[in-house]
Coordinates of C-alpha atoms in Angstrom, one line a residue:
Chain A
A14 CA 30.5 13.8 167.9
Q15 CA 29.6 10.5 166.4
S16 CA 30.3 9.6 162.8
V17 CA 30.1 6.5 160.6
T18 CA 32.3 5.8 157.5
Q19 CA 31.5 3.2 155.0
L20 CA 34.7 2.7 153.1
D21 CA 33.3 1.5 149.8
S22 CA 30.6 3.2 147.9
Q23 CA 30.2 0.3 145.5
V24 CA 31.1 -3.4 145.8
P25 CA 30.7 -5.6 142.7
V26 CA 30.9 -9.3 143.3
F27 CA 30.0 -12.5 141.5
E28 CA 27.2 -14.7 142.7
E29 CA 28.2 -17.3 145.3
A30 CA 31.4 -15.4 146.2
P31 CA 32.0 -14.1 149.7
V32 CA 31.6 -10.4 150.5
E33 CA 32.6 -8.0 153.2
L34 CA 31.2 -4.5 153.5
R35 CA 33.3 -2.3 155.7
C36 CA 32.1 0.1 158.4
N37 CA 34.1 2.3 160.8
Y38 CA 32.7 4.6 163.5
S39 CA 33.9 7.2 165.9
S40 CA 32.3 8.0 169.2
S41 CA 33.5 9.2 172.6
V42 CA 31.0 6.9 174.4
S43 CA 29.8 3.3 174.1
V44 CA 27.6 2.7 171.1
Y45 CA 25.0 0.4 169.6
L46 CA 25.6 -0.7 166.0
F47 CA 23.3 -1.5 163.2
W48 CA 23.3 -2.7 159.6
Y49 CA 20.2 -1.9 157.5
V50 CA 19.5 -3.0 153.9
Q51 CA 17.5 -1.1 151.3
Y52 CA 16.2 -3.0 148.3
P53 CA 15.3 -1.0 145.2
N54 CA 12.3 1.2 145.6
Q55 CA 11.8 0.2 149.3
G56 CA 12.5 1.6 152.7
L57 CA 15.2 0.3 155.0
Q58 CA 14.9 -2.9 157.0
L59 CA 17.1 -4.1 159.8
L60 CA 19.7 -6.8 159.0
L61 CA 21.3 -7.1 162.4
K62 CA 22.4 -5.2 165.5
Y63 CA 25.1 -5.2 168.1
L64 CA 24.0 -4.2 171.6
S65 CA 26.4 -6.0 173.9
G66 CA 27.9 -9.4 174.6
S67 CA 29.3 -11.6 171.8
T68 CA 31.1 -9.6 169.2
L69 CA 29.9 -11.8 166.4
V70 CA 26.3 -11.0 165.5
K71 CA 24.2 -13.0 163.1
G72 CA 21.4 -11.5 161.1
I73 CA 18.8 -12.3 158.5
N74 CA 19.5 -13.7 155.1
G75 CA 22.8 -15.3 156.1
F76 CA 24.6 -12.0 157.0
E77 CA 26.8 -11.6 160.0
A78 CA 28.9 -8.8 161.4
E79 CA 31.8 -8.5 163.9
F80 CA 32.2 -5.7 166.4
N81 CA 35.8 -4.8 166.9
K82 CA 36.1 -2.2 169.7
S83 CA 39.9 -1.6 169.3
Q84 CA 39.5 -0.9 165.6
T85 CA 36.1 0.8 166.0
S86 CA 34.8 -1.3 163.2
F87 CA 31.6 -3.3 162.5
H88 CA 32.1 -5.0 159.1
L89 CA 29.3 -7.0 157.5
R90 CA 30.0 -10.3 155.9
K91 CA 28.3 -13.1 153.9
P92 CA 30.1 -16.3 152.8
S93 CA 28.1 -16.7 149.6
V94 CA 26.0 -14.0 148.0
H95 CA 22.9 -14.3 145.8
I96 CA 21.6 -12.1 143.0
S97 CA 18.8 -11.2 145.4
D98 CA 21.3 -9.6 147.8
T99 CA 21.8 -6.7 145.3
A100 CA 20.8 -3.7 147.4
E101 CA 22.2 -0.7 149.3
Y102 CA 23.5 -1.4 152.7
F103 CA 23.8 1.2 155.5
C104 CA 25.8 1.0 158.8
A105 CA 24.4 3.1 161.7
V106 CA 25.4 3.9 165.2
S107 CA 23.4 5.0 168.3
E108 CA 24.8 6.3 171.6
T109 CA 24.1 4.2 174.7
V110 CA 24.1 7.1 177.2
A111 CA 20.9 6.8 179.3
G112 CA 18.8 9.9 179.5
S113 CA 20.6 11.5 176.6
S114 CA 18.4 13.6 174.3
N115 CA 20.1 11.5 171.5
T116 CA 18.5 8.3 172.8
G117 CA 17.0 6.5 169.8
K118 CA 18.7 8.6 167.2
L119 CA 20.9 6.9 164.6
I120 CA 23.8 8.3 162.7
F121 CA 24.1 6.6 159.3
G122 CA 27.0 6.0 157.0
Q123 CA 27.0 7.0 153.4
G124 CA 25.8 3.6 152.2
T125 CA 27.4 0.8 150.1
T126 CA 25.8 -0.5 147.0
L127 CA 26.3 -4.3 146.6
Q128 CA 26.1 -5.4 143.0
V129 CA 25.9 -9.2 142.6
K130 CA 26.7 -10.4 139.1
P131 CA 25.7 -13.7 137.6
Chain B
D13 CA 3.9 -6.7 161.5
V14 CA 5.0 -3.1 162.2
K15 CA 3.8 -0.9 159.5
V16 CA 5.0 2.6 158.7
T17 CA 3.1 4.2 155.8
Q18 CA 3.9 7.4 153.9
S19 CA 1.2 9.3 152.1
S20 CA 2.8 9.3 148.6
R21 CA 5.5 7.3 146.9
Y22 CA 6.1 10.0 144.2
L23 CA 5.4 13.7 144.4
V24 CA 6.1 16.5 142.0
K25 CA 5.7 20.1 143.2
R26 CA 6.6 23.6 141.9
T27 CA 9.1 25.9 143.5
G28 CA 7.5 28.0 146.2
E29 CA 4.6 25.6 146.9
K30 CA 3.9 24.4 150.5
V31 CA 4.4 20.6 150.7
F32 CA 3.1 18.2 153.3
L33 CA 4.5 14.7 153.7
E34 CA 2.5 12.5 156.0
C35 CA 3.7 9.5 158.0
V36 CA 1.6 7.1 160.0
Q37 CA 2.8 4.2 162.2
D38 CA 0.6 1.5 163.8
M39 CA 2.8 0.2 166.6
D40 CA 2.3 2.9 169.3
H41 CA 5.9 4.0 169.0
E42 CA 7.0 7.0 171.0
N43 CA 9.8 8.1 168.6
M44 CA 9.3 9.2 165.0
F45 CA 11.9 10.5 162.6
W46 CA 12.1 12.2 159.2
Y47 CA 15.2 11.6 157.1
R48 CA 16.4 12.8 153.7
Q49 CA 18.3 10.4 151.5
D50 CA 20.7 11.6 148.8
P51 CA 23.2 9.6 146.8
G52 CA 26.6 9.4 148.4
L53 CA 25.3 11.2 151.6
G54 CA 23.4 8.4 153.2
L55 CA 20.5 9.3 155.4
R56 CA 20.5 12.6 157.2
L57 CA 18.1 13.4 160.0
I58 CA 15.8 16.4 159.5
Y59 CA 13.7 16.3 162.6
F60 CA 12.6 13.8 165.2
S61 CA 9.8 13.6 167.8
Y62 CA 9.9 11.6 171.1
D63 CA 6.3 12.4 172.1
V64 CA 3.1 14.1 170.9
K65 CA 3.7 17.8 170.3
M66 CA 7.5 17.4 171.1
K67 CA 10.1 17.8 168.4
E68 CA 13.8 18.3 168.1
K69 CA 15.9 19.5 165.2
G70 CA 18.1 17.0 163.5
D71 CA 21.2 17.7 161.4
I72 CA 19.5 19.5 158.5
P73 CA 16.3 21.2 159.7
E74 CA 16.6 24.4 157.6
G75 CA 13.7 24.8 155.2
Y76 CA 11.6 22.2 157.0
S77 CA 9.1 22.1 159.9
V78 CA 7.2 19.2 161.5
S79 CA 4.0 18.6 163.3
R80 CA 3.0 15.8 165.6
E81 CA -0.6 16.2 166.9
K82 CA -1.3 12.5 167.4
K83 CA 1.1 9.8 168.5
E84 CA 0.8 7.8 165.3
R85 CA 1.2 10.6 162.8
F86 CA 4.3 12.7 162.1
S87 CA 4.1 15.3 159.3
L88 CA 7.0 17.0 157.5
I89 CA 6.3 20.4 156.0
L90 CA 8.3 22.3 153.4
E91 CA 7.1 25.8 153.8
S92 CA 8.3 27.0 150.4
A93 CA 9.7 24.2 148.3
S94 CA 13.0 24.8 146.5
T95 CA 14.7 22.7 143.9
N96 CA 17.5 21.7 146.3
Q97 CA 14.8 19.9 148.3
T98 CA 14.4 17.4 145.5
S99 CA 15.2 14.1 147.3
M100 CA 13.9 10.9 148.8
Y101 CA 12.2 11.4 152.2
L102 CA 12.0 8.5 154.6
C103 CA 10.0 8.3 157.8
A104 CA 10.8 5.9 160.7
S105 CA 9.5 5.1 164.1
S106 CA 10.9 3.3 167.2
T107 CA 10.1 2.7 170.8
F108 CA 11.7 5.0 173.4
M109 CA 14.9 3.0 174.0
G110 CA 18.4 3.7 172.8
A111 CA 18.8 0.2 171.4
A112 CA 15.5 0.1 169.6
E113 CA 15.3 -0.8 166.0
Q114 CA 13.9 1.9 163.7
Y115 CA 11.1 0.8 161.3
F116 CA 11.0 2.6 158.0
G117 CA 8.3 3.6 155.6
P118 CA 8.8 3.0 151.8
G119 CA 9.8 6.6 151.2
T120 CA 8.5 9.5 149.2
R121 CA 10.5 10.7 146.2
L122 CA 9.9 14.4 145.9
T123 CA 10.8 16.4 142.8
V124 CA 10.6 20.2 143.0
T125 CA 10.6 21.8 139.5

């Protein structure tokens, strides 16, 4: 069975500092990987996704993530954060098995709250 | 822009009431999902639907049912609300592809007293 672990529930960081939000997954098959962001009182929106190809994926708002198959990780990074990046971030995984009844389903991690301080 | 709307942002119901949460998407998506979001637990899938009148149980279906009579609308039903169903409920939709992005509604914060 698939699972996703976000290793930090809260990450406090000062404005303009770099940040890394960690995500590890387990799966017996190949996966697609996603990062979503949830701003206060809003639904989730997609930051970036890894489907295949280059292991470094760039997303919106200056975020990027690196897929590491050997370590089964998909950590999210930003070189310089802003106050407006304060939000909850979710890592998610989807199976790639064609024809599976799980097609389109996502398994989410527990979430990481990024708190950017001035 | 893809739009997923949910009927209420905030809802307060009493224990034992029947509760309907409505979700509508305007992008002709095949897949629709209902999640429950609780602090420290992330999003957990309650039910999903990959076509009209088709539904499958997610990870936590107990106490819930769903209805999908039209492609754009997916309803979550709490047959007899209980206090442990107090939570944030999120609806999402996507095309019928494994790599497809899910688009989320703004959520309904349900309080059962």
